[in-house]
N, CA, C and O atoms as a DFTB+ gen file, in Angstrom:
360 C
 N C O
     1  1     -27.706     211.220     149.551
     2  2     -26.742     211.866     149.274
     3  2     -26.982     211.578     146.930
     4  3     -26.257     211.326     145.967
     5  1     -27.454     211.668     147.023
     6  2     -27.749     212.129     145.461
     7  2     -26.531     212.219     144.431
     8  3     -25.374     212.623     144.549
     9  1     -27.086     211.806     143.626
    10  2     -25.683     210.962     142.778
    11  2     -25.805     212.530     141.798
    12  3     -26.933     213.014     141.701
    13  1     -24.923     213.073     141.284
    14  2     -24.078     214.321     140.784
    15  2     -23.445     213.280     139.451
    16  3     -23.105     212.134     139.156
    17  1     -23.626     214.934     138.861
    18  2     -22.418     214.495     137.350
    19  2     -21.764     215.879     138.048
    20  3     -22.092     216.992     138.458
    21  1     -20.748     215.111     137.906
    22  2     -19.111     216.507     138.445
    23  2     -18.265     216.098     137.142
    24  3     -18.473     215.262     136.262
    25  1     -17.291     216.963     137.354
    26  2     -15.815     217.228     136.803
    27  2     -14.870     217.444     137.522
    28  3     -14.881     218.520     138.121
    29  1     -13.583     216.410     137.752
    30  2     -12.357     216.105     138.407
    31  2     -10.837     216.590     137.820
    32  3     -10.211     215.933     136.988
    33  1     -10.473     217.574     138.276
    34  2      -9.352     217.802     138.033
    35  2      -7.986     217.473     138.663
    36  3      -7.613     218.254     139.538
    37  1      -7.476     216.816     138.467
    38  2      -5.698     216.507     139.087
    39  2      -4.758     217.869     139.554
    40  3      -4.177     218.627     138.776
    41  1      -4.767     217.901     140.106
    42  2      -4.238     219.114     140.493
    43  2      -2.953     218.385     140.054
    44  3      -2.498     217.241     140.054
    45  1      -2.594     219.650     139.673
    46  2      -1.394     219.235     138.435
    47  2      -0.766     219.279     137.818
    48  3       0.460     219.196     137.747
    49  1      -1.805     219.474     137.033
    50  2      -2.149     218.789     135.782
    51  2      -2.767     219.828     135.036
    52  3      -3.098     220.925     135.486
    53  1      -2.942     219.306     133.538
    54  2      -4.208     220.809     132.940
    55  2      -6.085     218.632     132.876
    56  3      -7.264     218.502     132.547
    57  1      -5.379     218.060     133.224
    58  2      -6.747     216.813     132.316
    59  2      -7.181     216.627     133.444
    60  3      -6.455     216.642     134.438
    61  1      -8.887     216.347     133.481
    62  2      -9.656     216.867     133.395
    63  2     -10.810     215.407     132.906
    64  3     -10.906     214.720     131.888
    65  1     -11.608     215.440     134.373
    66  2     -13.321     213.873     133.843
    67  2     -13.761     214.613     134.195
    68  3     -13.531     215.750     134.606
    69  1     -14.612     213.881     134.030
    70  2     -16.091     213.561     134.020
    71  2     -16.355     212.137     134.913
    72  3     -15.843     211.028     134.760
    73  1     -17.383     212.618     135.931
    74  2     -17.411     210.732     136.997
    75  2     -18.642     211.328     137.549
    76  3     -18.788     212.490     137.928
    77  1     -19.439     210.447     137.542
    78  2     -20.605     211.439     139.246
    79  2     -20.549     210.364     140.764
    80  3     -20.454     209.152     140.961
    81  1     -20.626     211.146     141.310
    82  2     -20.704     211.296     142.566
    83  2     -20.187     209.995     142.928
    84  3     -18.987     209.787     142.749
    85  1     -21.121     208.850     143.542
    86  2     -20.344     207.834     144.435
    87  2     -19.450     207.968     143.112
    88  3     -18.595     208.849     143.024
    89  1     -19.606     207.383     142.462
    90  2     -18.048     206.474     142.111
    91  2     -16.483     207.595     143.172
    92  3     -15.448     207.248     143.740
    93  1     -17.244     209.086     142.906
    94  2     -15.783     209.611     143.336
    95  2     -15.867     209.778     145.312
    96  3     -14.944     209.892     146.118
    97  1     -17.439     209.724     145.540
    98  2     -17.197     208.876     147.115
    99  2     -16.668     207.760     147.486
   100  3     -16.228     207.472     148.599
   101  1     -16.721     206.983     146.326
   102  2     -16.443     205.491     146.571
   103  2     -14.290     205.661     146.342
   104  3     -13.547     204.751     146.709
   105  1     -14.066     206.222     146.069
   106  2     -12.371     206.934     145.858
   107  2     -12.225     206.797     146.918
   108  3     -11.813     205.860     147.602
   109  1     -12.770     208.321     147.237
   110  2     -12.966     209.870     148.164
   111  2     -12.297     208.779     149.910
   112  3     -11.300     208.770     150.632
   113  1     -13.369     208.190     149.830
   114  2     -13.539     206.808     151.244
   115  2     -12.259     206.027     151.641
   116  3     -11.804     205.548     152.680
   117  1     -11.901     206.112     150.388
   118  2     -10.623     204.958     150.917
   119  2      -9.402     206.050     150.857
   120  3      -8.311     205.894     151.407
   121  1      -9.718     206.951     150.241
   122  2      -8.026     207.779     151.255
   123  2      -8.385     208.282     152.423
   124  3      -7.524     208.739     153.174
   125  1      -9.460     208.279     152.698
   126  2      -9.702     208.589     154.262
   127  2     -10.847     209.232     154.613
   128  3     -11.496     209.286     155.657
   129  1     -10.954     209.661     153.634
   130  2     -12.149     211.249     153.967
   131  2     -13.432     210.419     154.780
   132  3     -13.806     209.418     154.169
   133  1     -13.848     210.584     155.528
   134  2     -15.291     210.152     157.008
   135  2     -16.989     210.944     155.590
   136  3     -17.025     211.540     154.514
   137  1     -17.980     210.405     156.572
   138  2     -18.735     210.069     156.278
   139  2     -19.245     211.417     156.470
   140  3     -19.218     212.002     155.387
   141  1     -19.616     212.018     157.235
   142  2     -20.079     213.557     157.205
   143  2     -18.670     214.408     156.215
   144  3     -19.053     214.998     155.205
   145  1     -17.361     214.440     156.477
   146  2     -16.662     215.343     154.998
   147  2     -17.481     214.699     154.767
   148  3     -18.535     214.902     155.370
   149  1     -17.395     213.468     153.659
   150  2     -18.675     213.349     152.250
   151  2     -19.583     214.008     152.819
   152  3     -18.982     214.831     152.128
   153  1     -20.164     214.362     153.200
   154  2     -21.746     215.057     153.330
   155  2     -21.276     216.765     152.748
   156  3     -21.710     217.379     151.773
   157  1     -20.542     217.060     153.474
   158  2     -20.059     218.595     153.497
   159  2     -19.707     218.769     151.685
   160  3     -19.934     219.782     151.024
   161  1     -19.131     217.534     151.200
   162  2     -18.506     218.140     149.965
   163  2     -19.953     217.853     149.315
   164  3     -20.666     218.839     149.130
   165  1     -20.229     217.139     149.111
   166  2     -21.131     216.509     148.561
   167  2     -22.865     218.981     148.467
   168  3     -23.347     219.877     147.775
   169  1     -22.740     218.427     149.678
   170  2     -23.341     220.190     149.966
   171  2     -22.843     221.262     149.187
   172  3     -23.541     222.027     148.521
   173  1     -21.500     221.292     149.304
   174  2     -21.485     222.665     148.471
   175  2     -20.650     222.150     147.205
   176  3     -19.974     223.122     146.869
   177  1     -20.444     221.341     146.555
   178  2     -21.088     220.294     145.650
   179  2     -22.193     220.659     144.576
   180  3     -22.331     220.415     143.377
   181  1     -22.963     221.392     145.585
   182  2     -25.113     221.053     144.844
   183  2     -24.747     222.637     145.016
   184  3     -25.264     223.244     144.078
   185  1     -23.915     223.668     146.036
   186  2     -24.689     224.632     145.890
   187  2     -23.824     224.898     144.692
   188  3     -23.912     226.097     144.427
   189  1     -22.979     224.239     143.810
   190  2     -22.266     225.364     142.564
   191  2     -20.493     226.099     142.894
   192  3     -19.943     226.943     142.186
   193  1     -19.882     225.412     144.242
   194  2     -18.927     225.800     144.656
   195  2     -17.977     225.009     143.649
   196  3     -18.489     224.442     142.684
   197  1     -16.625     224.963     143.856
   198  2     -15.793     224.454     143.445
   199  2     -14.728     224.045     144.588
   200  3     -14.048     224.750     145.333
   201  1     -14.842     222.559     144.442
   202  2     -13.764     222.027     145.837
   203  2     -12.622     221.790     145.970
   204  3     -12.467     221.166     144.920
   205  1     -11.670     221.786     146.430
   206  2     -10.516     220.932     146.621
   207  2     -10.445     220.210     147.596
   208  3     -10.645     220.604     148.745
   209  1     -10.015     218.527     147.129
   210  2      -9.648     217.712     148.814
   211  2      -8.256     217.219     147.780
   212  3      -7.664     217.651     146.791
   213  1      -8.179     215.924     148.807
   214  2      -6.945     215.018     148.434
   215  2      -6.061     215.116     147.048
   216  3      -5.162     214.493     146.484
   217  1      -6.839     216.230     146.860
   218  2      -5.266     216.051     145.472
   219  2      -6.438     216.192     143.917
   220  3      -6.134     215.803     142.790
   221  1      -7.601     216.768     144.267
   222  2      -8.100     216.896     143.162
   223  2      -9.430     218.588     143.445
   224  3      -9.418     218.962     144.618
   225  1     -10.201     219.264     142.687
   226  2     -10.429     219.732     142.059
   227  2     -11.496     218.962     141.731
   228  3     -11.458     217.869     141.166
   229  1     -12.776     219.769     142.227
   230  2     -14.149     219.121     141.829
   231  2     -15.186     220.365     141.221
   232  3     -15.100     221.587     141.349
   233  1     -15.690     219.941     140.865
   234  2     -16.969     220.602     140.848
   235  2     -18.352     220.330     140.282
   236  3     -18.189     219.549     139.345
   237  1     -19.479     220.583     140.408
   238  2     -20.630     220.033     139.225
   239  2     -20.344     220.110     137.886
   240  3     -19.919     221.223     137.576
   241  1     -20.398     219.584     137.277
   242  2     -20.816     219.600     135.495
   243  2     -22.374     219.547     136.378
   244  3     -23.080     219.185     137.320
   245  1     -22.038     220.588     134.536
   246  2     -23.917     221.899     133.846
   247  2     -24.610     221.361     133.246
   248  3     -24.362     221.417     132.041
   249  1     -25.615     220.695     133.581
   250  2     -26.923     220.160     133.040
   251  2     -27.271     221.226     131.638
   252  3     -27.682     222.368     131.436
   253  1     -26.956     220.408     131.108
   254  2     -27.986     221.898     129.548
   255  2     -29.191     221.966     130.293
   256  3     -29.678     220.986     130.857
   257  1     -29.733     223.225     130.305
   258  2     -31.260     223.037     130.250
   259  2     -32.678     222.661     129.192
   260  3     -32.625     222.818     127.972
   261  1     -33.757     222.213     129.830
   262  2     -34.190     221.309     129.696
   263  2     -35.028     222.356     128.252
   264  3     -35.334     223.509     128.557
   265  1     -35.353     221.851     126.710
   266  2     -35.784     222.539     125.662
   267  2     -37.118     222.541     126.114
   268  3     -37.489     221.967     127.138
   269  1     -37.760     223.114     125.437
   270  2     -39.028     223.641     125.604
   271  2     -40.227     222.868     124.758
   272  3     -39.871     222.619     123.606
   273  1     -41.488     222.463     125.063
   274  2     -42.264     220.723     124.546
   275  2     -42.369     222.138     123.128
   276  3     -41.780     222.431     122.087
   277  1     -43.001     222.418     123.593
   278  2     -43.967     223.729     122.870
   279  2     -43.539     224.474     121.339
   280  3     -44.195     224.493     120.297
   281  1     -42.031     225.137     121.668
   282  2     -41.444     225.685     120.980
   283  2     -42.231     226.282     121.054
   284  3     -43.239     225.911     121.655
   285  1     -42.112     227.759     120.347
   286  2     -42.019     229.415     120.185
   287  2     -43.707     229.273     119.436
   288  3     -44.850     229.247     119.893
   289  1     -43.212     229.218     118.330
   290  2     -44.628     229.121     117.235
   291  2     -46.035     228.599     118.660
   292  3     -47.115     229.007     118.233
   293  1     -46.145     228.195     119.451
   294  2     -47.245     227.312     119.321
   295  2     -47.989     228.494     120.943
   296  3     -48.907     228.387     121.755
   297  1     -46.884     229.507     120.637
   298  2     -46.682     230.602     121.532
   299  2     -47.832     231.492     121.463
   300  3     -47.356     232.379     120.754
   301  1     -48.945     231.832     121.704
   302  2     -49.887     233.323     120.635
   303  2     -50.164     234.833     121.652
   304  3     -51.199     235.191     122.214
   305  1     -48.528     235.632     121.598
   306  2     -48.533     236.952     121.304
   307  2     -49.823     238.371     121.794
   308  3     -49.731     239.561     122.095
   309  1     -51.257     237.090     121.592
   310  2     -52.324     238.238     122.348
   311  2     -52.324     237.795     123.940
   312  3     -52.348     238.462     124.974
   313  1     -52.284     236.278     123.661
   314  2     -51.994     235.972     125.525
   315  2     -51.166     236.407     126.681
   316  3     -51.432     236.404     127.883
   317  1     -50.025     236.809     125.993
   318  2     -49.026     237.147     127.060
   319  2     -49.026     238.592     127.011
   320  3     -47.939     239.163     126.927
   321  1     -50.151     239.293     127.053
   322  2     -51.041     240.482     127.666
   323  2     -50.371     240.744     129.175
   324  3     -50.909     240.025     130.017
   325  1     -49.255     241.660     129.745
   326  2     -49.679     241.900     130.257
   327  2     -50.968     243.146     130.924
   328  3     -51.224     244.280     130.518
   329  1     -51.606     242.306     132.139
   330  2     -52.593     243.791     132.685
   331  2     -51.972     244.843     133.251
   332  3     -50.961     244.477     133.849
   333  1     -52.324     246.925     133.345
   334  2     -52.009     247.081     133.048
   335  2     -52.346     247.452     135.281
   336  3     -52.952     246.732     136.075
   337  1     -52.039     248.036     135.389
   338  2     -52.938     248.095     137.133
   339  2     -53.337     249.788     136.785
   340  3     -52.859     250.748     136.181
   341  1     -54.731     249.370     137.733
   342  2     -54.785     250.999     137.379
   343  2     -55.267     251.759     138.286
   344  3     -55.843     251.290     139.268
   345  1     -55.061     253.380     138.043
   346  2     -54.666     254.007     139.241
   347  2     -55.899     253.924     139.877
   348  3     -56.425     252.813     139.939
   349  1     -56.395     254.776     140.307
   350  2     -56.745     254.980     141.887
   351  2     -56.942     256.656     141.005
   352  3     -55.976     257.046     140.348
   353  1     -58.272     257.571     141.069
   354  2     -58.917     258.231     140.938
   355  2     -58.423     259.184     142.343
   356  3     -58.802     258.770     143.439
   357  1     -57.563     260.478     142.283
   358  2     -58.261     260.442     143.797
   359  2     -58.819     262.863     143.597
   360  3     -59.403     263.441     144.514
């Protein structure tokens, strides 16, 4: 399972912490969650769902979007022209 950044909320509190999948999976295994259930949790988190289990509410932490290396100044507007489809003459 791929390691992912997570936001974790302890149910009943307003405290929210960040962690990663590997650390959380080890904690959940200690709380009696089996391998199959861990796989299901990981799949649901990767799908963007918010999941509650064993007194924890979990969600995948939003990753910052990569920045464009070239920047807007490097784009030539004339190269962005979109070809218009040619209509057949009937």
